[in-house]
Structures are given as C-alpha cells and as structure tokens.
Coordinates of C-alpha atoms and ligand atoms in Angstrom, one line a residue:
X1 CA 3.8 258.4 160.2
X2 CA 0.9 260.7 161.2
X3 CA 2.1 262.4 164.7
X4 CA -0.2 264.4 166.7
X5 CA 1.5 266.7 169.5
X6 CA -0.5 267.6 172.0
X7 CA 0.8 271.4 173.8
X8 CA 1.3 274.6 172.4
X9 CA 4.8 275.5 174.2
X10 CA 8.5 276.3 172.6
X11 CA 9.0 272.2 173.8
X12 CA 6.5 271.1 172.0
X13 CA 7.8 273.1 168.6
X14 CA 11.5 272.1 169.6
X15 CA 9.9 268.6 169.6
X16 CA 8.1 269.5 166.1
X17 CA 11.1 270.7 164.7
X18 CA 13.1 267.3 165.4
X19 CA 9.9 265.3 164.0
X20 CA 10.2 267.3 160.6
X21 CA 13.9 267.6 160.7
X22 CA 13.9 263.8 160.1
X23 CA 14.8 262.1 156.6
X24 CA 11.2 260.3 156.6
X25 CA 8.2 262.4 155.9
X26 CA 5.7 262.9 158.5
X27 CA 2.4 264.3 158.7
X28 CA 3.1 266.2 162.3
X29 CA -0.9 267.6 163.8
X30 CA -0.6 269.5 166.6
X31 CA -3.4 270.9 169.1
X32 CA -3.5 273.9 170.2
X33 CA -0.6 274.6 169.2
X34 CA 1.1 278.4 168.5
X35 CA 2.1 280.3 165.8
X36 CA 5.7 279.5 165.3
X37 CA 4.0 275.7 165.6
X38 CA 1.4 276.8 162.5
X39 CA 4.3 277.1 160.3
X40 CA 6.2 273.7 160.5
X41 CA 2.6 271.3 161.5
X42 CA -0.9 271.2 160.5
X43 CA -2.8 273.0 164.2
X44 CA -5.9 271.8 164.6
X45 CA -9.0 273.2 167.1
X46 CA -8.7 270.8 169.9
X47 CA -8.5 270.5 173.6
X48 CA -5.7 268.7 174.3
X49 CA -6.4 268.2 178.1
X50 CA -9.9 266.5 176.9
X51 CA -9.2 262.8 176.4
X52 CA -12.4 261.8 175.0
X53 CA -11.8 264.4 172.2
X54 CA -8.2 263.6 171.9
X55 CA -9.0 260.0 171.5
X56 CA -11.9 260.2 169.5
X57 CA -10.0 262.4 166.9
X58 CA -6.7 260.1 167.1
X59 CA -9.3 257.7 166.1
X60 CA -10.8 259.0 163.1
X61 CA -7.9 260.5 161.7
X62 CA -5.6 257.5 161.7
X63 CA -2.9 258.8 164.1
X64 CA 0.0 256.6 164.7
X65 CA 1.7 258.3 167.4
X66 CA 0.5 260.6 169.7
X67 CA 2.5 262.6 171.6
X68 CA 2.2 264.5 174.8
X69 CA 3.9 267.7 175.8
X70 CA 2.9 269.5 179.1
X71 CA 1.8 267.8 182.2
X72 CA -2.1 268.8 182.2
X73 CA -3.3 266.2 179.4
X74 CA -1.4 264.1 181.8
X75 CA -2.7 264.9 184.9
X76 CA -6.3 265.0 182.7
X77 CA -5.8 261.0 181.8
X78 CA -5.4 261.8 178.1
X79 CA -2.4 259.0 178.5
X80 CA -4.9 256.4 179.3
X81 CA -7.8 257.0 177.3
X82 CA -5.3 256.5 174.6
X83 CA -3.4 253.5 175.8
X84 CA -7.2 252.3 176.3
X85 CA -8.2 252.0 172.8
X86 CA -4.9 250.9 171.3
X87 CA -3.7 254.0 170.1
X88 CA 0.5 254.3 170.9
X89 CA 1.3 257.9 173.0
X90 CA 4.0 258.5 174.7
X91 CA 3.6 260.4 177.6
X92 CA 2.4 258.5 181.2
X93 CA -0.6 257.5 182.4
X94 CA -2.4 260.0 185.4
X95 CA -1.1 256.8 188.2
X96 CA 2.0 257.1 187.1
X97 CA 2.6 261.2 186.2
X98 CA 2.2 261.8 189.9
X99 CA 5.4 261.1 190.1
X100 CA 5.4 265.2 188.8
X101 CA 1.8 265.8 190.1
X102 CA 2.5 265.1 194.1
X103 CA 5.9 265.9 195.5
X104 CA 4.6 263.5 198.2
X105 CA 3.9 260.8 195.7
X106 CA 7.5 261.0 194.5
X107 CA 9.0 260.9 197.8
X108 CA 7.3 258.0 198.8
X109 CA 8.4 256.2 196.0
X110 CA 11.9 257.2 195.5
X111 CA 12.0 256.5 199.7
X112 CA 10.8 253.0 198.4
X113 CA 13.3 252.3 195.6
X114 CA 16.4 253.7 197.2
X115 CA 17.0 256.3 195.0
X116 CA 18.8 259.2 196.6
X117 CA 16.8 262.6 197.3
X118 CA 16.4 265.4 200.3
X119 CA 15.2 265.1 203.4
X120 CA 11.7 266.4 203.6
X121 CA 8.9 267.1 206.2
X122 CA 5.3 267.1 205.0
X123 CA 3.5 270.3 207.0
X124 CA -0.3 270.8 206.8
X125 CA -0.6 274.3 209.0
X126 CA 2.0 277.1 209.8
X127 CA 2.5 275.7 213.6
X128 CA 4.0 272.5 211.6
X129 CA 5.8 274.4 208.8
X130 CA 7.3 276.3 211.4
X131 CA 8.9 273.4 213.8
X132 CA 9.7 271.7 210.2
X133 CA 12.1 275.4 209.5
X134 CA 13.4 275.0 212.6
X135 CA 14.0 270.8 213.0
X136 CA 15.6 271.3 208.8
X137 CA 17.3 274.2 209.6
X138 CA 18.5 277.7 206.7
X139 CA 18.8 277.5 203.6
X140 CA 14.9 277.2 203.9
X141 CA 13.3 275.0 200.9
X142 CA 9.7 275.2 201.1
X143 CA 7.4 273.4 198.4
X144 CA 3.6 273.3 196.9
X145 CA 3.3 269.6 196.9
X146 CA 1.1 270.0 194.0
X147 CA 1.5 271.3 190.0
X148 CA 2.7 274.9 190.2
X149 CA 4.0 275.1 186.8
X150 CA 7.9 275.8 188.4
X151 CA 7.0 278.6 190.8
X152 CA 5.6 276.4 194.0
X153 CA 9.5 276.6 195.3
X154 CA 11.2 278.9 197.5
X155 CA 14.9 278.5 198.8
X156 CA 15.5 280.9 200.9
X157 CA 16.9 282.1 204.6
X158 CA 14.6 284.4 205.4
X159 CA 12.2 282.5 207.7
X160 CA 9.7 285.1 207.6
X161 CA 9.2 284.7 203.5
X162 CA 9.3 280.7 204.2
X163 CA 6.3 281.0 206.3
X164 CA 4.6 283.8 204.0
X165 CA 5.4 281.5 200.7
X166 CA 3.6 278.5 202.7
X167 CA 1.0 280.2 203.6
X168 CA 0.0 280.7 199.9
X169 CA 0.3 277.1 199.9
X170 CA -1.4 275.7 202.6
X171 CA -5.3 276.6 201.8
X172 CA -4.8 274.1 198.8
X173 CA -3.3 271.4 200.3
X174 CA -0.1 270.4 202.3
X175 CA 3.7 271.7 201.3
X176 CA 7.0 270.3 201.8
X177 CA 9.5 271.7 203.8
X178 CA 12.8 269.8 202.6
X179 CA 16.3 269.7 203.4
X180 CA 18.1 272.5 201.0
X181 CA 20.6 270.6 198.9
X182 CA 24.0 272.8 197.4
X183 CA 25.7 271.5 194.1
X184 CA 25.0 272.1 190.2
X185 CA 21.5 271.1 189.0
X186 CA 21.5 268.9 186.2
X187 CA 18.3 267.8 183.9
X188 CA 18.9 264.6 183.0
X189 CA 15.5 262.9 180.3
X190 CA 14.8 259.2 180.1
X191 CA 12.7 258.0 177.7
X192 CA 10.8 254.9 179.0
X193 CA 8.7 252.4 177.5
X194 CA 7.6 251.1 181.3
X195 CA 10.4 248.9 181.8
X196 CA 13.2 250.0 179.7
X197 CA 15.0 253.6 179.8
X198 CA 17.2 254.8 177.6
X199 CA 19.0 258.0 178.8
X200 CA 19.3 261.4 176.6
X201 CA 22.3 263.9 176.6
X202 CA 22.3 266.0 180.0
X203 CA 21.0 269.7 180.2
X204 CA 21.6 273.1 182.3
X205 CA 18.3 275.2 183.4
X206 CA 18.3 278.6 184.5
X207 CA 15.4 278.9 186.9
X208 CA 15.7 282.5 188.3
X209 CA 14.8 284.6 186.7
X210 CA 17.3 287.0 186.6
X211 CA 21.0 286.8 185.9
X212 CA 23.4 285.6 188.2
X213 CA 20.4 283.6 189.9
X214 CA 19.0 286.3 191.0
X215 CA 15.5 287.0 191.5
X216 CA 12.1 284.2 191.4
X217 CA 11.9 280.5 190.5
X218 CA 10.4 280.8 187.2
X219 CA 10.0 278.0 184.1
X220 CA 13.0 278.2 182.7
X221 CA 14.8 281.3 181.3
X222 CA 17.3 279.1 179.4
X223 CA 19.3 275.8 178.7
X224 CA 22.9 274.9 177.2
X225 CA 23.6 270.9 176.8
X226 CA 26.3 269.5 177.1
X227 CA 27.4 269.5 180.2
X228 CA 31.5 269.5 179.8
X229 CA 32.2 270.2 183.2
X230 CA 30.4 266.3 183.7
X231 CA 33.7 265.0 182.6
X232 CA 35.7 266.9 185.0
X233 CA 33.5 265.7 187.9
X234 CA 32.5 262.0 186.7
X235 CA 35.4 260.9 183.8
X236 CA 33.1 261.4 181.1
X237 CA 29.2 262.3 180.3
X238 CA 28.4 258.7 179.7
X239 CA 29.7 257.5 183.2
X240 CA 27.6 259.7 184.4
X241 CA 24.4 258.9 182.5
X242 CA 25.2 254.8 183.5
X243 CA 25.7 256.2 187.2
X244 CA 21.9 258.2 187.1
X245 CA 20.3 255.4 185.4
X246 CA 21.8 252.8 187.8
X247 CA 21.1 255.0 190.4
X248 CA 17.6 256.8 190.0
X249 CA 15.9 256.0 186.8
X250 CA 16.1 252.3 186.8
X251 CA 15.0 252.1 190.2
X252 CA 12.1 254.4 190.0
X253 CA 11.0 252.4 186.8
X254 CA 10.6 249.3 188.5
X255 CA 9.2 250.4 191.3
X256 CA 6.0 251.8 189.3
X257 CA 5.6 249.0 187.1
X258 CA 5.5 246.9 190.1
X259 CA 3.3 249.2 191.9
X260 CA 1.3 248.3 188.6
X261 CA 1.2 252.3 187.3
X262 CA 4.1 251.4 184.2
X263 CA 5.6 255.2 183.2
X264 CA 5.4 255.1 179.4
X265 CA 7.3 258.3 178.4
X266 CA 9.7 260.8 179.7
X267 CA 10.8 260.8 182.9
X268 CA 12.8 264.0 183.6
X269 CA 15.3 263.9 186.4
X270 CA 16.0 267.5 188.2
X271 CA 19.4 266.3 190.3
X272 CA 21.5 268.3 192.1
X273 CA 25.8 267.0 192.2
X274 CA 26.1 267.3 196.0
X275 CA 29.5 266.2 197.8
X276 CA 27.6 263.7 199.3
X277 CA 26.3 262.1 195.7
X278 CA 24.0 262.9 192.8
X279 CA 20.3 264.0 194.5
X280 CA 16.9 264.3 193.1
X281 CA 15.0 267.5 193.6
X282 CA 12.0 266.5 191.6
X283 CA 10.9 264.2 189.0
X284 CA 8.7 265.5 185.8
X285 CA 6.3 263.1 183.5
X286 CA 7.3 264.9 180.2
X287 CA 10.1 266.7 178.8
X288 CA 11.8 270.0 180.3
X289 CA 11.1 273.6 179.0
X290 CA 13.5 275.2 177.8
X291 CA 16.1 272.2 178.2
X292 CA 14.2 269.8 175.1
X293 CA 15.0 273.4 173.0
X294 CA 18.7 272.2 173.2
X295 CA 19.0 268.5 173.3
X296 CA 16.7 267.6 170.3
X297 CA 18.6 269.5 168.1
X298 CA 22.0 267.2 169.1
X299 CA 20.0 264.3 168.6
X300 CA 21.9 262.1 166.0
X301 CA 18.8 259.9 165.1
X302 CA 15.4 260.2 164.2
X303 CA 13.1 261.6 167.4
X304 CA 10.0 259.6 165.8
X305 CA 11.4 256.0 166.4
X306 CA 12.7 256.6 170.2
X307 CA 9.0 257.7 170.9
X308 CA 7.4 255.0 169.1
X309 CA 9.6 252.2 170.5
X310 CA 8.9 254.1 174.2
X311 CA 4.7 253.8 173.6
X312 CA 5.2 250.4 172.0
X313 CA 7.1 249.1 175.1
X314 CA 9.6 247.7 172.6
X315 CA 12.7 250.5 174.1
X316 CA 14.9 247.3 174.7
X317 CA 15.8 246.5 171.1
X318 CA 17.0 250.2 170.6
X319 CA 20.5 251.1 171.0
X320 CA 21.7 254.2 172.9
X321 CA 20.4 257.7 171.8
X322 CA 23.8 259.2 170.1
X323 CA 23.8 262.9 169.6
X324 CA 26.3 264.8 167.9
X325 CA 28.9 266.6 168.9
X326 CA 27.6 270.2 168.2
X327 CA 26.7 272.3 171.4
X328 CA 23.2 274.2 171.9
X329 CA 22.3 277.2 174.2
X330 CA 19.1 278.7 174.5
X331 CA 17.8 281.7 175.8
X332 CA 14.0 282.3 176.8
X333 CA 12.4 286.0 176.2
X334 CA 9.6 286.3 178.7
X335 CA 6.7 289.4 179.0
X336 CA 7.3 292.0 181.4
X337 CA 5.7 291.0 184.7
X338 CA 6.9 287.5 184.3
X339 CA 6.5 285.4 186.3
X340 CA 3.8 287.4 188.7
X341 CA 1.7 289.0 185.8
X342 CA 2.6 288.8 182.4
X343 CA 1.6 292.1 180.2
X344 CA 0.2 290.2 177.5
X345 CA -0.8 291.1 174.0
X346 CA 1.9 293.4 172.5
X347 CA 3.7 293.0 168.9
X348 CA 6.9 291.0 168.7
X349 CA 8.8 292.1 165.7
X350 CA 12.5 291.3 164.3
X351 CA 12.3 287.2 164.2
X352 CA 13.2 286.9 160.5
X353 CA 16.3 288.7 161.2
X354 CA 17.2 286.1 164.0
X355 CA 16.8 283.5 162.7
X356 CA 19.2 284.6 159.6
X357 CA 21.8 284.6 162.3
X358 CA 24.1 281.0 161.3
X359 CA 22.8 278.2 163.6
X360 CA 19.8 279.9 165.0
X361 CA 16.1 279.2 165.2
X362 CA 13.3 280.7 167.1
X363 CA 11.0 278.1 168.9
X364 CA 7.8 280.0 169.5
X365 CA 6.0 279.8 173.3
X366 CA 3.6 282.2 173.7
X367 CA 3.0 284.0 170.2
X368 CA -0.2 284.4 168.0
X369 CA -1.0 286.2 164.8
X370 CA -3.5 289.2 165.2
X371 CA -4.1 290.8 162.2
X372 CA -1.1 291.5 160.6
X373 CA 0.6 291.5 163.8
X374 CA 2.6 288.6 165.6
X375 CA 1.8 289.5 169.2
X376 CA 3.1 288.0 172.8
X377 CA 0.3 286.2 174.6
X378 CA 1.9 285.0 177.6
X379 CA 4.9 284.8 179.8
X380 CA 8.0 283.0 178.2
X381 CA 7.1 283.8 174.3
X382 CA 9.9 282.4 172.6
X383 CA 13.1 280.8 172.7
X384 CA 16.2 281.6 170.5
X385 CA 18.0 278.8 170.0
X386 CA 21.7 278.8 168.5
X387 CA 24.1 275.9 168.1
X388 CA 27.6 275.9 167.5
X389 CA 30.6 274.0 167.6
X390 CA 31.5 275.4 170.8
X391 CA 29.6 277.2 173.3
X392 CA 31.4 280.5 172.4
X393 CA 30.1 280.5 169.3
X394 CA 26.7 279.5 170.1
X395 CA 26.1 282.0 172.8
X396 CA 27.1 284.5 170.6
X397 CA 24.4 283.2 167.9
X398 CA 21.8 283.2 170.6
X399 CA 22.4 286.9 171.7
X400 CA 22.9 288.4 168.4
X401 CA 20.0 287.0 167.8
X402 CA 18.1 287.8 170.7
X403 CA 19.3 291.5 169.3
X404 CA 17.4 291.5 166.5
X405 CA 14.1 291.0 168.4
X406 CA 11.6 293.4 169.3
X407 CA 9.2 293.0 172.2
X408 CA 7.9 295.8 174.8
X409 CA 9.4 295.1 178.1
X410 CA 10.0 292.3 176.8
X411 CA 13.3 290.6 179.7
X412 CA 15.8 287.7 179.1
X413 CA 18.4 287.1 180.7
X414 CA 22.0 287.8 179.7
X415 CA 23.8 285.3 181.1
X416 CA 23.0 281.7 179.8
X417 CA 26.2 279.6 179.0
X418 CA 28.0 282.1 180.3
X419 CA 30.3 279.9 182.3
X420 CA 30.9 277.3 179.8
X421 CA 31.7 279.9 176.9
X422 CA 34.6 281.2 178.9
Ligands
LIG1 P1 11.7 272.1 191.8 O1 10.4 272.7 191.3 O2 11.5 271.1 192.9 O3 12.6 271.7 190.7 O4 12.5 273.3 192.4 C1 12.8 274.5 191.7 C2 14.2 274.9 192.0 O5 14.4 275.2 193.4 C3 15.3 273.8 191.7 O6 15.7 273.8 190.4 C4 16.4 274.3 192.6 O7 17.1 275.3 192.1 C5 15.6 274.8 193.8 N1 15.5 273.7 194.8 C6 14.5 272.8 194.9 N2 14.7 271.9 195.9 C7 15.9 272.3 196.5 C8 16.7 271.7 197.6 N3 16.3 270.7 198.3 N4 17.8 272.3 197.8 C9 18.3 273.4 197.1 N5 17.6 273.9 196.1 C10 16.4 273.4 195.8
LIG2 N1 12.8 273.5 183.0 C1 12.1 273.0 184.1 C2 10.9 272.2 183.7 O1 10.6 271.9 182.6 O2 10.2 271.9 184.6

C-alpha cells in the first residue's frame, strides 16, 4: 500500500515504525514529518492541517490510506475532505473529534449514552468558578474546555491556583470545574470504523512532569503497557477490555453515529479505576503520546490492515487485535523549560549508541538535522523505547539507553515502570 501519515511526533514514527515493521512492503509518505521519521518514510513538504492540499496530493499520488496523527488536521477537517472524495483515512471527522476538541461536547454525550465520568460544572467567570470550587469541593480539578495540547488541567487543593489557572482560561472561553476522581489512570485505544471497535492492549501515562508525580501536567513523559496489575483488579486484561468496551466505547460509538457524526478512527479512552467503577476523564480522536510508543510494538499483527478495515467501515470481519507477550516502557526526554518554554535548538548527540542497547529504539519528537548537527526543536524530543520480556529488563534497556544520550538540560524522568519492574 502507499500510506501517507500526517504529524511529525514520536506517535506518528512509533506508528511508522509498525507500518514498516510489517511483512508486506509499503510505500509509507509522511508530512511534515521529523528527522528520526526521514529515515524510515519518504517526508514530503506539506501542510498537514490543510485539507485541500492533503486531499489534493492524496489524489495525485495514489494514496491508499491516509493516516492521521495529532488532533489539529482533525480539528482542521482534513478527515472529511478525505472521506469526501473517496479517499480511506483513518482518523475522525471535525463533528465527531470534538469528542477531544470540547470537554463540554464529551460530557454531553457520554451524559447521553450512560457511560460513566465525573461530575462537572461548566463556569464562564471567576464568580461561577468559584461557587463551582466550593459546591465540588478539594481536590480541585479545573479544565480548558478547549485543545490545550495536555496542559489545560490542574488538580490541585490550593483554591487560590484553581482560580489563577481559570483565569488563564476564561478570556477564551468557558472551563470545567469537575469532581476530582482518585484511582490508577489507564489509556485504553479503540480503533473504530464508526460502528465497530475493536479494543488495543492497555497503557500507563506519566503526566507530571516530574518523578513521583510531581510537578505540571505535561504530554506525556512516559508509557509501560501491559498493565499486570489489571489482572489483580479485574481477573485478567481481557475482562477488562470487554468491561471498557461494554461500558464506554460501545456506547459512545453509537451514540455519534446516531447523532449522525460516525467516529472513524481512534478513540482513546483516559479512565481512571475508582472504587466506585472504571471513570472517563477525557476522550481523544487519535492515538496517545507517548502510550502508541509502547503498544505498537506488542502488536502481533500487521498495523496497516486494522487501519484500513477502521476507514473502510469493514472492522467487523476482523478478529481481536492480539499482541504479544513481550513488555514495553518508554521514557520521553523533553527540553529544559518544558512544558512552560522550551529552550529550543541545541545538539542532541549519543543516539547511535542507544539504540545499540538490545531491544531499544529511539522514536524521534522534536529533532531536525542542521548542518551536520541533529538538534532539539521543541519540548518532548524523543522517546527511548525498550522492550523486554519483563519490565525489569526493559526499564533497564530504556535507562541505559537514555544514558548514552546527550542533550543540554535536556530532563526525563527517572521513574517510568518503576512500580511494575519491582
Ligand atoms: P485530561 O487532560 O483531562 O486527561 O487531564 C490530565 C490529567 O489530569 C489526567 O491524566 C489526570 O491525572 C488528571 N485529572 C483530570 N481529571 C481528573 C479528575 N476528575 N480527577 C482526578 N484527576 C484528574
Ligand atoms: N498521553 C496523553 C495524550 O496523548 O493525550
């Protein structure tokens, strides 16, 4: 096939990576891409959030599948300018990725569907914010109700910062103050074709951006999937797949299609395990950063054909995603001043030597060659990725790795998979 992957994140090369890793050749395009991504696809000049010239170049250059990494080309309608002229992308129309877009959207229709999620007050000035605070009560959760790339949350008890992170907020629109939920989070992917899901193999994120949770919502600052403790809690990962897809994804399905907006792509669940039952914190239209950098590599079966039979609506007639029993963590290396203000532009040196480390691979973010010089030119600039047959082994992979790397001030954090490692 002839694959064109719109984005130019670690995802989108974790989601190259499983496209070339495949028996079948494929021609894999990708726009803008990076320049980890240069080395395993053909990047091409292209806006990808443009979807006259994403369409028009599908077009002309025969491509069978597109592909759609980050929200914007979402939010931008790439989705349906392709879906418009026949051309088979996975990733959801702009209807239908509000689901990530509005935080009010997605209330409204998990409130519709039944699906279980937190309480939440919708709060347009500080005087309503503040009688929200007080009706919800501490731990404070206050959210952007609109795209903030992972850093419109704040969970905190200090009233005082719940106001303050509001009040950046508010001059763009409304924010959510929502009912703060305790448990493990879990990522949980569906791939839909609009009717039919079919589950993928559960993740951990690390959002904080220090360790020990410590410090500022960020992206993502790292991943490990499986999930063994699952089986303590639930019998087994696959009872608790059947219970989310039951539960949340099946519902939420149906309810768009019949609202007539069908999701056609990935439909990330964000739960959190409460006592009281598995809760969603938010929905995503496309796959998880960093989480896709360790599921795809346990995927047992060629990435291509899930994606196709999701954007040719035909998911029913394929069986259950099996992955493999190896275990993947990864670890994200971010610029100093992430998240606030990323220094930008120095040399990153040493990835060779990672990725001679057994099981490891470097999924390139934020990197571009200048000169003769790879340099960082944005917040999280990589990912090592390490698997293993257990996660002791494959968190050690991933920091001796991370070792071997070389970035001015450049941070990560030191422990992902910690828990699970033992
Ligand atoms: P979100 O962007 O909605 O996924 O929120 C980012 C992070 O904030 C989540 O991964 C949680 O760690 C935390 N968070 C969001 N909503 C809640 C909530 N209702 N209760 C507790 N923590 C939350
Ligand atoms: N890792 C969180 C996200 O992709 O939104």
């Amino acid at each position: 096939m002839r694959i064109l992957v719109l984005g130019s994140g670690a995802r989108e090369h974790a989601i190259i990576l499983a496209l070339a890793s495949e028996a079948e050749h494929h021609e894999i395009l990708a726009a803008p891409g990076n320049a980890g991504i240069a080395h395993d696809a053909t990047v091409i000049p292209l806006d990808p959030n443009d979807p006259v010239a994403v369409t028009d170049y599908a077009n002309t250059s025969s491509i069978d599948l597109v592909v759609i990494g980050p929200e914007a080309p979402l939010v931008a309608g790439v989705g349906d300018a392709l879906r418009e002229r026949g051309i088979p992308v996975f990733g959801p129309g702009k209807a239908a990725a509000r689901l990530e877009g509005s935080k009010t959207f997605a209330k409204r229709v998990m409130d519709t569907a039944g699906v279980p999620t937190g309480r939440a007050v919708r709060a347009r000035d500080l005087g309503e914010v503040g009688a929200a605070l007080d009706e919800l009560g501490a731990p404070y959760v206050v959210k952007a109700d609109g795209l903030a790339a992972g850093k419109g949350v704040i969970v905190t008890s200090d009233r005082v910062l719940a106001l303050d992170h509001a009040a950046t907020f508010l001059p763009t629109g409304a924010v959510l103050i929502e009912e703060f939920l305790a448990g493990p989070e879990v990522s949980l992917f569906f791939l839909s074709d609009g009717d039919t899901v079919r589950a993928l193999s559960p993740a951990q994120d690390y959002k904080r951006l220090r360790d020990d949770d410590d410090g500022p919502n960020t992206g993502g600052m790292g991943a490990y999937s499986p999930l063994p403790w699952l089986d303590e809690r639930f019998g087994s990962e696959a009872a608790f797949v059947d219970l989310v897809t039951r539960d949340v994804a099946e519902p939420v399905i149906r309810q768009l299609d019949a609202e007539g907006t069908p999701f056609i792509g990935l439909l990330y669940a964000g739960l959190i395990l409460t006592d009281d039952g598995v809760k969603v914190i938010e929905f995503n239209a496309r796959f998880g950063d960093p989480e896709t950098q360790v599921v795809l590599p346990r995927l047992a079966e060629p990435l291509s054909r899930l994606l196709l039979a999701a954007a040719t609506g035909t998911l029913e007639s394929v069986a259950r995603p099996a992955f493999t029993d190896t275990v993947a963590v990864t670890v994200v290396l971010a610029s100093e001043g992430y998240p606030e203000k990323p220094v930008t532009g120095r040399p990153l040196s040493g990835l060779d030597a990672a990725e001679h480390v057994p099981g490891v691979h470097v999924a390139h973010a934020a990197t571009a060659v200048d000169g003769h010089d790879l340099i960082a030119t944005g917040g999280r600039v990589l990912n090592v990725v390490a698997t293993g047959t257990d996660f002791r082994e494959a968190r050690s992979r991933a920091y001796d790795a991370m070792g071997h790397i070389h970035l001015k001030g450049g941070r990560f954090r030191s422990d992902i998979a910690a828990r699970v490692a033992g």
